[in-house]
PDB file of C-alpha atoms in Angstrom:
ATOM      1  CA  MET A   1    -130.759 108.054  -2.132  1.00 58.00           C
ATOM      2  CA  ASN A   2    -127.172 106.836  -1.910  1.00 66.00           C
ATOM      3  CA  ALA A   3    -125.833 103.591  -3.388  1.00 68.00           C
ATOM      4  CA  SER A   4    -125.858 101.631  -0.122  1.00 71.00           C
ATOM      5  CA  THR A   5    -129.493 102.517   0.604  1.00 69.00           C
ATOM      6  CA  LEU A   6    -130.499 101.638  -2.955  1.00 68.00           C
ATOM      7  CA  ARG A   7    -128.703  98.319  -2.681  1.00 74.00           C
ATOM      8  CA  ARG A   8    -130.390  97.566   0.645  1.00 74.00           C
ATOM      9  CA  PHE A   9    -133.828  98.009  -0.924  1.00 76.00           C
ATOM     10  CA  LEU A  10    -133.098  96.338  -4.272  1.00 79.00           C
ATOM     11  CA  LEU A  11    -131.082  93.312  -3.131  1.00 79.00           C
ATOM     12  CA  PRO A  12    -134.029  91.482  -1.477  1.00 81.00           C
ATOM     13  CA  THR A  13    -135.974  91.686  -4.764  1.00 86.00           C
ATOM     14  CA  VAL A  14    -133.376  89.819  -6.815  1.00 88.00           C
ATOM     15  CA  LEU A  15    -134.198  86.304  -5.597  1.00 90.00           C
ATOM     16  CA  PRO A  16    -138.000  86.654  -6.028  1.00 91.00           C
ATOM     17  CA  ILE A  17    -137.468  87.932  -9.595  1.00 92.00           C
ATOM     18  CA  LEU A  18    -135.181  84.977 -10.358  1.00 94.00           C
ATOM     19  CA  LEU A  19    -137.733  82.542  -8.899  1.00 94.00           C
ATOM     20  CA  VAL A  20    -140.551  84.028 -11.008  1.00 94.00           C
ATOM     21  CA  ALA A  21    -138.345  83.828 -14.120  1.00 95.00           C
ATOM     22  CA  ALA A  22    -137.489  80.201 -13.357  1.00 95.00           C
ATOM     23  CA  TRP A  23    -141.185  79.443 -12.765  1.00 94.00           C
ATOM     24  CA  HIS A  24    -142.153  80.992 -16.108  1.00 94.00           C
ATOM     25  CA  ALA A  25    -139.353  79.181 -17.956  1.00 95.00           C
ATOM     26  CA  GLY A  26    -140.189  75.850 -16.305  1.00 94.00           C
ATOM     27  CA  VAL A  27    -143.852  76.045 -17.338  1.00 94.00           C
ATOM     28  CA  ARG A  28    -142.981  77.042 -20.910  1.00 92.00           C
ATOM     29  CA  ILE A  29    -140.306  74.386 -21.321  1.00 92.00           C
ATOM     30  CA  THR A  30    -142.368  71.511 -19.905  1.00 91.00           C
ATOM     31  CA  GLY A  31    -145.608  72.635 -21.522  1.00 88.00           C
ATOM     32  CA  THR A  32    -147.579  71.610 -18.429  1.00 88.00           C
ATOM     33  CA  ARG A  33    -151.169  72.748 -18.096  1.00 87.00           C
ATOM     34  CA  LEU A  34    -151.306  71.976 -14.383  1.00 89.00           C
ATOM     35  CA  ILE A  35    -149.217  74.977 -13.313  1.00 92.00           C
ATOM     36  CA  PRO A  36    -150.151  78.457 -14.602  1.00 94.00           C
ATOM     37  CA  VAL A  37    -147.599  80.970 -15.813  1.00 94.00           C
ATOM     38  CA  PRO A  38    -146.950  83.990 -13.550  1.00 95.00           C
ATOM     39  CA  GLN A  39    -149.034  86.234 -15.822  1.00 95.00           C
ATOM     40  CA  ASP A  40    -152.151  84.113 -15.215  1.00 94.00           C
ATOM     41  CA  VAL A  41    -151.619  84.310 -11.463  1.00 95.00           C
ATOM     42  CA  ALA A  42    -151.153  88.092 -11.687  1.00 95.00           C
ATOM     43  CA  LEU A  43    -154.466  88.367 -13.555  1.00 95.00           C
ATOM     44  CA  MET A  44    -156.132  86.186 -10.940  1.00 95.00           C
ATOM     45  CA  LEU A  45    -154.740  88.376  -8.168  1.00 95.00           C
ATOM     46  CA  TYR A  46    -156.041  91.506  -9.895  1.00 95.00           C
ATOM     47  CA  ASP A  47    -159.508  89.995 -10.348  1.00 94.00           C
ATOM     48  CA  PHE A  48    -159.427  88.654  -6.773  1.00 94.00           C
ATOM     49  CA  ALA A  49    -158.773  92.176  -5.506  1.00 92.00           C
ATOM     50  CA  PHE A  50    -160.635  94.436  -7.954  1.00 93.00           C
ATOM     51  CA  GLY A  51    -162.826  92.245 -10.192  1.00 90.00           C
ATOM     52  CA  GLY A  52    -163.690  93.065 -13.795  1.00 87.00           C
ATOM     53  CA  LEU A  53    -161.895  90.133 -15.469  1.00 89.00           C
ATOM     54  CA  TYR A  54    -163.572  86.836 -14.671  1.00 86.00           C
ATOM     55  CA  ASP A  55    -166.625  88.020 -12.737  1.00 86.00           C
ATOM     56  CA  ASP A  56    -166.918  84.736 -10.845  1.00 88.00           C
ATOM     57  CA  ALA A  57    -167.515  83.916  -7.179  1.00 89.00           C
ATOM     58  CA  TYR A  58    -163.995  85.084  -6.229  1.00 91.00           C
ATOM     59  CA  SER A  59    -163.920  88.389  -8.116  1.00 92.00           C
ATOM     60  CA  LYS A  60    -163.410  91.408  -5.850  1.00 93.00           C
ATOM     61  CA  THR A  61    -163.583  89.278  -2.693  1.00 94.00           C
ATOM     62  CA  LEU A  62    -159.971  89.530  -1.515  1.00 95.00           C
ATOM     63  CA  HIS A  63    -160.812  91.980   1.276  1.00 94.00           C
ATOM     64  CA  ILE A  64    -163.488  89.617   2.638  1.00 95.00           C
ATOM     65  CA  HIS A  65    -161.273  86.529   2.672  1.00 95.00           C
ATOM     66  CA  LEU A  66    -158.245  88.424   3.978  1.00 95.00           C
ATOM     67  CA  TRP A  67    -160.223  89.952   6.845  1.00 96.00           C
ATOM     68  CA  GLN A  68    -161.698  86.579   7.854  1.00 95.00           C
ATOM     69  CA  SER A  69    -158.262  84.942   7.898  1.00 95.00           C
ATOM     70  CA  PHE A  70    -156.745  87.966   9.636  1.00 95.00           C
ATOM     71  CA  THR A  71    -159.244  87.801  12.498  1.00 95.00           C
ATOM     72  CA  ARG A  72    -158.733  84.034  12.957  1.00 95.00           C
ATOM     73  CA  VAL A  73    -154.950  84.326  12.861  1.00 96.00           C
ATOM     74  CA  TYR A  74    -154.839  87.058  15.495  1.00 96.00           C
ATOM     75  CA  MET A  75    -157.515  85.626  17.752  1.00 96.00           C
ATOM     76  CA  GLY A  76    -155.500  82.398  17.885  1.00 96.00           C
ATOM     77  CA  PHE A  77    -152.177  84.214  18.158  1.00 97.00           C
ATOM     78  CA  PHE A  78    -153.216  86.593  20.944  1.00 96.00           C
ATOM     79  CA  ALA A  79    -154.827  83.727  22.861  1.00 97.00           C
ATOM     80  CA  ALA A  80    -151.580  81.765  22.539  1.00 97.00           C
ATOM     81  CA  ALA A  81    -149.581  84.756  23.807  1.00 96.00           C
ATOM     82  CA  LEU A  82    -152.025  85.344  26.664  1.00 97.00           C
ATOM     83  CA  VAL A  83    -151.623  81.744  27.844  1.00 96.00           C
ATOM     84  CA  GLY A  84    -148.076  80.985  26.715  1.00 96.00           C
ATOM     85  CA  ILE A  85    -146.164  83.939  28.180  1.00 94.00           C
ATOM     86  CA  PRO A  86    -147.433  83.677  31.788  1.00 92.00           C
ATOM     87  CA  LEU A  87    -147.167  79.883  31.686  1.00 94.00           C
ATOM     88  CA  GLY A  88    -143.618  80.070  30.319  1.00 94.00           C
ATOM     89  CA  LEU A  89    -142.637  82.530  33.052  1.00 90.00           C
ATOM     90  CA  LEU A  90    -143.986  80.181  35.716  1.00 90.00           C
ATOM     91  CA  ILE A  91    -142.409  77.068  34.197  1.00 93.00           C
ATOM     92  CA  GLY A  92    -139.064  78.778  33.855  1.00 89.00           C
ATOM     93  CA  ARG A  93    -138.995  80.235  37.352  1.00 83.00           C
ATOM     94  CA  ILE A  94    -140.786  77.703  39.593  1.00 87.00           C
ATOM     95  CA  LYS A  95    -139.379  74.187  39.589  1.00 90.00           C
ATOM     96  CA  ALA A  96    -142.507  72.558  41.020  1.00 94.00           C
ATOM     97  CA  ILE A  97    -144.621  73.937  38.166  1.00 92.00           C
ATOM     98  CA  ARG A  98    -141.947  72.937  35.650  1.00 93.00           C
ATOM     99  CA  ASP A  99    -141.918  69.365  36.941  1.00 93.00           C
ATOM    100  CA  PHE A 100    -145.715  69.253  36.847  1.00 94.00           C
ATOM    101  CA  VAL A 101    -146.400  70.875  33.446  1.00 94.00           C
ATOM    102  CA  ASP A 102    -143.313  70.522  31.258  1.00 92.00           C
ATOM    103  CA  PRO A 103    -143.438  66.714  30.693  1.00 94.00           C
ATOM    104  CA  THR A 104    -147.012  66.987  29.389  1.00 94.00           C
ATOM    105  CA  LEU A 105    -146.102  69.857  27.084  1.00 94.00           C
ATOM    106  CA  GLN A 106    -143.101  67.922  25.770  1.00 94.00           C
ATOM    107  CA  LEU A 107    -145.393  64.955  25.123  1.00 94.00           C
ATOM    108  CA  LEU A 108    -147.943  67.029  23.201  1.00 93.00           C
ATOM    109  CA  ARG A 109    -145.485  69.226  21.291  1.00 92.00           C
ATOM    110  CA  PRO A 110    -144.476  66.619  18.646  1.00 92.00           C
ATOM    111  CA  VAL A 111    -148.114  65.956  17.704  1.00 92.00           C
ATOM    112  CA  PRO A 112    -148.696  67.701  14.344  1.00 91.00           C
ATOM    113  CA  VAL A 113    -151.379  70.363  14.371  1.00 90.00           C
ATOM    114  CA  THR A 114    -152.993  68.585  11.409  1.00 89.00           C
ATOM    115  CA  ALA A 115    -153.570  65.587  13.676  1.00 92.00           C
ATOM    116  CA  TRP A 116    -155.789  67.792  15.843  1.00 92.00           C
ATOM    117  CA  LEU A 117    -158.011  68.687  12.880  1.00 90.00           C
ATOM    118  CA  PRO A 118    -160.650  65.946  13.384  1.00 90.00           C
ATOM    119  CA  LEU A 119    -160.760  66.503  17.149  1.00 91.00           C
ATOM    120  CA  SER A 120    -161.018  70.280  16.754  1.00 90.00           C
ATOM    121  CA  MET A 121    -164.142  69.799  14.653  1.00 89.00           C
ATOM    122  CA  ILE A 122    -165.592  67.541  17.366  1.00 90.00           C
ATOM    123  CA  PHE A 123    -164.680  69.975  20.166  1.00 89.00           C
ATOM    124  CA  PHE A 124    -165.727  73.205  18.450  1.00 89.00           C
ATOM    125  CA  GLY A 125    -167.904  72.122  15.555  1.00 86.00           C
ATOM    126  CA  ILE A 126    -167.544  73.021  11.897  1.00 84.00           C
ATOM    127  CA  GLY A 127    -166.614  76.666  11.595  1.00 84.00           C
ATOM    128  CA  PRO A 128    -164.210  79.403  12.690  1.00 90.00           C
ATOM    129  CA  ASN A 129    -163.757  78.309  16.323  1.00 92.00           C
ATOM    130  CA  ALA A 130    -162.008  75.124  15.217  1.00 92.00           C
ATOM    131  CA  ALA A 131    -159.744  77.188  12.945  1.00 93.00           C
ATOM    132  CA  ILE A 132    -158.861  79.559  15.794  1.00 94.00           C
ATOM    133  CA  PHE A 133    -158.055  76.587  18.042  1.00 94.00           C
ATOM    134  CA  LEU A 134    -155.640  75.111  15.471  1.00 94.00           C
ATOM    135  CA  VAL A 135    -153.912  78.473  15.019  1.00 95.00           C
ATOM    136  CA  PHE A 136    -153.686  78.753  18.811  1.00 96.00           C
ATOM    137  CA  LEU A 137    -151.973  75.354  19.038  1.00 94.00           C
ATOM    138  CA  GLY A 138    -149.443  76.232  16.360  1.00 94.00           C
ATOM    139  CA  ALA A 139    -148.507  79.543  17.955  1.00 96.00           C
ATOM    140  CA  PHE A 140    -148.606  78.354  21.565  1.00 96.00           C
ATOM    141  CA  TYR A 141    -145.586  76.044  21.667  1.00 95.00           C
ATOM    142  CA  PRO A 142    -142.955  78.466  20.270  1.00 96.00           C
ATOM    143  CA  ILE A 143    -144.201  81.154  22.645  1.00 96.00           C
ATOM    144  CA  VAL A 144    -144.261  79.066  25.821  1.00 96.00           C
ATOM    145  CA  PHE A 145    -140.943  77.290  25.198  1.00 95.00           C
ATOM    146  CA  ASN A 146    -139.062  80.442  24.193  1.00 95.00           C
ATOM    147  CA  THR A 147    -140.414  82.204  27.267  1.00 94.00           C
ATOM    148  CA  THR A 148    -139.316  79.292  29.450  1.00 93.00           C
ATOM    149  CA  PHE A 149    -135.874  79.340  27.847  1.00 92.00           C
ATOM    150  CA  GLY A 150    -135.591  83.082  28.391  1.00 90.00           C
ATOM    151  CA  VAL A 151    -136.405  82.811  32.098  1.00 87.00           C
ATOM    152  CA  ARG A 152    -134.057  79.878  32.659  1.00 87.00           C
ATOM    153  CA  SER A 153    -131.262  81.754  30.880  1.00 84.00           C
ATOM    154  CA  VAL A 154    -131.352  84.682  33.302  1.00 77.00           C
ATOM    155  CA  ASP A 155    -128.017  84.991  35.069  1.00 73.00           C
ATOM    156  CA  ASN A 156    -128.325  83.884  38.719  1.00 72.00           C
ATOM    157  CA  ARG A 157    -126.194  86.842  39.730  1.00 74.00           C
ATOM    158  CA  LEU A 158    -129.090  89.103  38.778  1.00 70.00           C
ATOM    159  CA  PHE A 159    -131.312  87.296  41.262  1.00 68.00           C
ATOM    160  CA  GLU A 160    -128.643  87.551  43.940  1.00 66.00           C
ATOM    161  CA  ALA A 161    -128.186  91.265  43.332  1.00 72.00           C
ATOM    162  CA  ALA A 162    -131.959  91.807  43.368  1.00 67.00           C
ATOM    163  CA  ALA A 163    -132.311  89.881  46.622  1.00 68.00           C
ATOM    164  CA  MET A 164    -129.612  92.022  48.227  1.00 71.00           C
ATOM    165  CA  LEU A 165    -131.617  95.090  47.234  1.00 66.00           C
ATOM    166  CA  GLY A 166    -134.765  93.640  48.795  1.00 68.00           C
ATOM    167  CA  CYS A 167    -136.456  92.745  45.523  1.00 68.00           C
ATOM    168  CA  THR A 168    -138.623  89.655  46.025  1.00 66.00           C
ATOM    169  CA  GLY A 169    -141.910  88.115  44.933  1.00 64.00           C
ATOM    170  CA  SER A 170    -143.890  89.870  42.194  1.00 67.00           C
ATOM    171  CA  SER A 171    -141.437  92.766  42.044  1.00 70.00           C
ATOM    172  CA  LEU A 172    -138.683  90.252  41.187  1.00 68.00           C
ATOM    173  CA  PHE A 173    -140.728  89.121  38.202  1.00 71.00           C
ATOM    174  CA  ARG A 174    -141.408  92.677  37.048  1.00 70.00           C
ATOM    175  CA  GLN A 175    -137.956  94.140  37.568  1.00 72.00           C
ATOM    176  CA  VAL A 176    -135.619  91.206  36.888  1.00 74.00           C
ATOM    177  CA  VAL A 177    -137.208  88.149  35.262  1.00 75.00           C
ATOM    178  CA  LEU A 178    -139.366  89.886  32.677  1.00 77.00           C
ATOM    179  CA  PRO A 179    -136.783  92.406  31.370  1.00 79.00           C
ATOM    180  CA  ALA A 180    -134.004  89.805  31.228  1.00 79.00           C
ATOM    181  CA  SER A 181    -136.153  87.256  29.389  1.00 84.00           C
ATOM    182  CA  LEU A 182    -137.803  89.785  27.068  1.00 88.00           C
ATOM    183  CA  PRO A 183    -135.559  89.071  24.030  1.00 89.00           C
ATOM    184  CA  ALA A 184    -136.488  85.372  24.150  1.00 91.00           C
ATOM    185  CA  ILE A 185    -140.172  86.202  24.679  1.00 92.00           C
ATOM    186  CA  LEU A 186    -140.234  88.498  21.652  1.00 92.00           C
ATOM    187  CA  ASN A 187    -138.420  85.876  19.594  1.00 93.00           C
ATOM    188  CA  GLY A 188    -141.058  83.342  20.623  1.00 94.00           C
ATOM    189  CA  LEU A 189    -143.827  85.755  19.662  1.00 95.00           C
ATOM    190  CA  ARG A 190    -142.287  86.220  16.231  1.00 94.00           C
ATOM    191  CA  LEU A 191    -141.965  82.460  15.706  1.00 95.00           C
ATOM    192  CA  GLY A 192    -145.507  81.871  16.958  1.00 96.00           C
ATOM    193  CA  HIS A 193    -146.785  84.610  14.677  1.00 96.00           C
ATOM    194  CA  GLY A 194    -145.180  82.902  11.688  1.00 94.00           C
ATOM    195  CA  PHE A 195    -146.734  79.550  12.607  1.00 94.00           C
ATOM    196  CA  ALA A 196    -150.119  81.231  13.021  1.00 95.00           C
ATOM    197  CA  TRP A 197    -150.064  82.343   9.386  1.00 94.00           C
ATOM    198  CA  ILE A 198    -148.709  78.968   8.247  1.00 92.00           C
ATOM    199  CA  LEU A 199    -151.546  77.119   9.954  1.00 92.00           C
ATOM    200  CA  ILE A 200    -154.423  79.283   8.783  1.00 91.00           C
ATOM    201  CA  VAL A 201    -154.779  77.049   5.706  1.00 89.00           C
ATOM    202  CA  VAL A 202    -155.098  73.962   7.921  1.00 88.00           C
ATOM    203  CA  GLY A 203    -157.428  75.838  10.244  1.00 89.00           C
ATOM    204  CA  GLU A 204    -159.713  76.833   7.407  1.00 89.00           C
ATOM    205  CA  MET A 205    -160.085  73.224   6.291  1.00 84.00           C
ATOM    206  CA  THR A 206    -162.674  72.938   9.072  1.00 79.00           C
ATOM    207  CA  GLY A 207    -165.626  73.850   6.884  1.00 80.00           C
ATOM    208  CA  VAL A 208    -165.468  77.645   6.914  1.00 87.00           C
ATOM    209  CA  GLN A 209    -166.826  79.335   3.795  1.00 88.00           C
ATOM    210  CA  GLN A 210    -164.601  82.409   3.759  1.00 91.00           C
ATOM    211  CA  GLY A 211    -160.896  82.926   4.316  1.00 93.00           C
ATOM    212  CA  LEU A 212    -157.674  82.571   2.354  1.00 94.00           C
ATOM    213  CA  GLY A 213    -157.238  78.955   3.408  1.00 92.00           C
ATOM    214  CA  ALA A 214    -160.811  78.199   2.340  1.00 92.00           C
ATOM    215  CA  THR A 215    -160.119  79.875  -1.009  1.00 94.00           C
ATOM    216  CA  ILE A 216    -157.014  77.742  -1.518  1.00 93.00           C
ATOM    217  CA  MET A 217    -158.991  74.585  -0.749  1.00 92.00           C
ATOM    218  CA  ASP A 218    -161.710  75.692  -3.186  1.00 92.00           C
ATOM    219  CA  GLY A 219    -159.051  76.224  -5.847  1.00 92.00           C
ATOM    220  CA  ARG A 220    -157.764  72.694  -5.263  1.00 90.00           C
ATOM    221  CA  MET A 221    -161.246  71.216  -5.554  1.00 91.00           C
ATOM    222  CA  LEU A 222    -161.945  73.214  -8.737  1.00 90.00           C
ATOM    223  CA  SER A 223    -158.501  72.467 -10.245  1.00 90.00           C
ATOM    224  CA  ARG A 224    -157.797  76.214 -10.435  1.00 92.00           C
ATOM    225  CA  SER A 225    -154.093  76.368  -9.721  1.00 94.00           C
ATOM    226  CA  GLU A 226    -153.969  80.104 -10.346  1.00 94.00           C
ATOM    227  CA  LEU A 227    -156.444  80.625  -7.484  1.00 95.00           C
ATOM    228  CA  VAL A 228    -154.389  78.377  -5.211  1.00 95.00           C
ATOM    229  CA  ILE A 229    -151.166  80.263  -5.952  1.00 95.00           C
ATOM    230  CA  ALA A 230    -152.901  83.639  -5.631  1.00 95.00           C
ATOM    231  CA  GLY A 231    -154.101  82.653  -2.148  1.00 95.00           C
ATOM    232  CA  MET A 232    -150.604  81.504  -1.238  1.00 95.00           C
ATOM    233  CA  LEU A 233    -149.120  84.806  -2.365  1.00 95.00           C
ATOM    234  CA  VAL A 234    -151.643  86.842  -0.368  1.00 96.00           C
ATOM    235  CA  ILE A 235    -150.860  84.806   2.771  1.00 95.00           C
ATOM    236  CA  GLY A 236    -147.137  85.310   2.167  1.00 94.00           C
ATOM    237  CA  ILE A 237    -147.488  89.074   1.688  1.00 94.00           C
ATOM    238  CA  ALA A 238    -149.782  89.434   4.714  1.00 95.00           C
ATOM    239  CA  GLY A 239    -147.467  87.357   6.891  1.00 94.00           C
ATOM    240  CA  PHE A 240    -144.383  89.265   5.742  1.00 94.00           C
ATOM    241  CA  THR A 241    -146.005  92.663   6.276  1.00 94.00           C
ATOM    242  CA  THR A 242    -147.210  91.870   9.778  1.00 95.00           C
ATOM    243  CA  ASP A 243    -143.839  90.290  10.618  1.00 94.00           C
ATOM    244  CA  ARG A 244    -142.199  93.631   9.783  1.00 93.00           C
ATOM    245  CA  VAL A 245    -144.498  95.231  12.356  1.00 92.00           C
ATOM    246  CA  LEU A 246    -143.282  92.724  14.957  1.00 91.00           C
ATOM    247  CA  VAL A 247    -139.664  93.445  13.994  1.00 91.00           C
ATOM    248  CA  MET A 248    -140.246  97.190  14.515  1.00 90.00           C
ATOM    249  CA  LEU A 249    -141.883  96.442  17.876  1.00 88.00           C
ATOM    250  CA  ASN A 250    -138.944  94.207  18.819  1.00 87.00           C
ATOM    251  CA  ASN A 251    -136.417  96.894  17.899  1.00 86.00           C
ATOM    252  CA  HIS A 252    -138.357  99.567  19.783  1.00 84.00           C
ATOM    253  CA  VAL A 253    -138.761  97.523  22.962  1.00 83.00           C
ATOM    254  CA  LEU A 254    -135.146  96.310  22.879  1.00 80.00           C
ATOM    255  CA  LYS A 255    -133.534  99.604  21.891  1.00 78.00           C
ATOM    256  CA  TRP A 256    -131.552  99.368  25.128  1.00 66.00           C
ATOM    257  CA  SER A 257    -129.995  96.100  23.865  1.00 66.00           C
ATOM    258  CA  PRO A 258    -128.509  96.550  20.365  1.00 59.00           C
ATOM    259  CA  GLN A 259    -127.327  92.909  20.167  1.00 57.00           C
ATOM    260  CA  HIS A 260    -130.947  91.717  20.351  1.00 59.00           C
ATOM    261  CA  ARG A 261    -132.271  94.026  17.651  1.00 59.00           C
ATOM    262  CA  VAL A 262    -133.213  92.487  14.284  1.00 60.00           C
TER     263      VAL A 262
END
């Protein structure tokens, strides 16, 4: 492994190490009992994953909570993509649909997802469906608006050239609109994916018993800060790992366009 490769892998670890050191020093200097030291969180993470330390209700349950959150995140995310991409294509390409739908979307977009929490529990009841709905809302807007932007950014000369070649209707969408707007669509998917993981904690405030967000809320109620931080770290690692998968997908799909690769 040459020096440049080693630097590329080691450099991203410097800031997290500095943050952990600052966290440890801050707790020791202030003497606070409200925030645990990193070692306590590491022990909690180990017990959360493998058990054998505390033997409480959260020991060796990480796989259960992670899977529950994972399914809710991706059910909401894929539903948002399924609705948002076609709708964004239509809004971006057809003015009548844009005039009809876009003002309502712009009106609803500023409403925080947390404001939908009480209504989601009325609509879907207490449980996972309300959580999936909130994740859907958070992921939907970045996807639909980035798709719309991508379509509206397509150079008109491409449409003119396609028309001269007899490309119209659905074939125009497949051969011109979709490929040209694909970088913006993939960017919207990545943003929506990030919001989906962000909002799983809010989504799991809807009375679900299992999930990383539910675990974090339990830790708050029990004044177990180490459990709260452990849940946060698991969400961060899961979100980062799955984001890398999206980056690889983006780079594979857009290998014909180096300037749009991440």
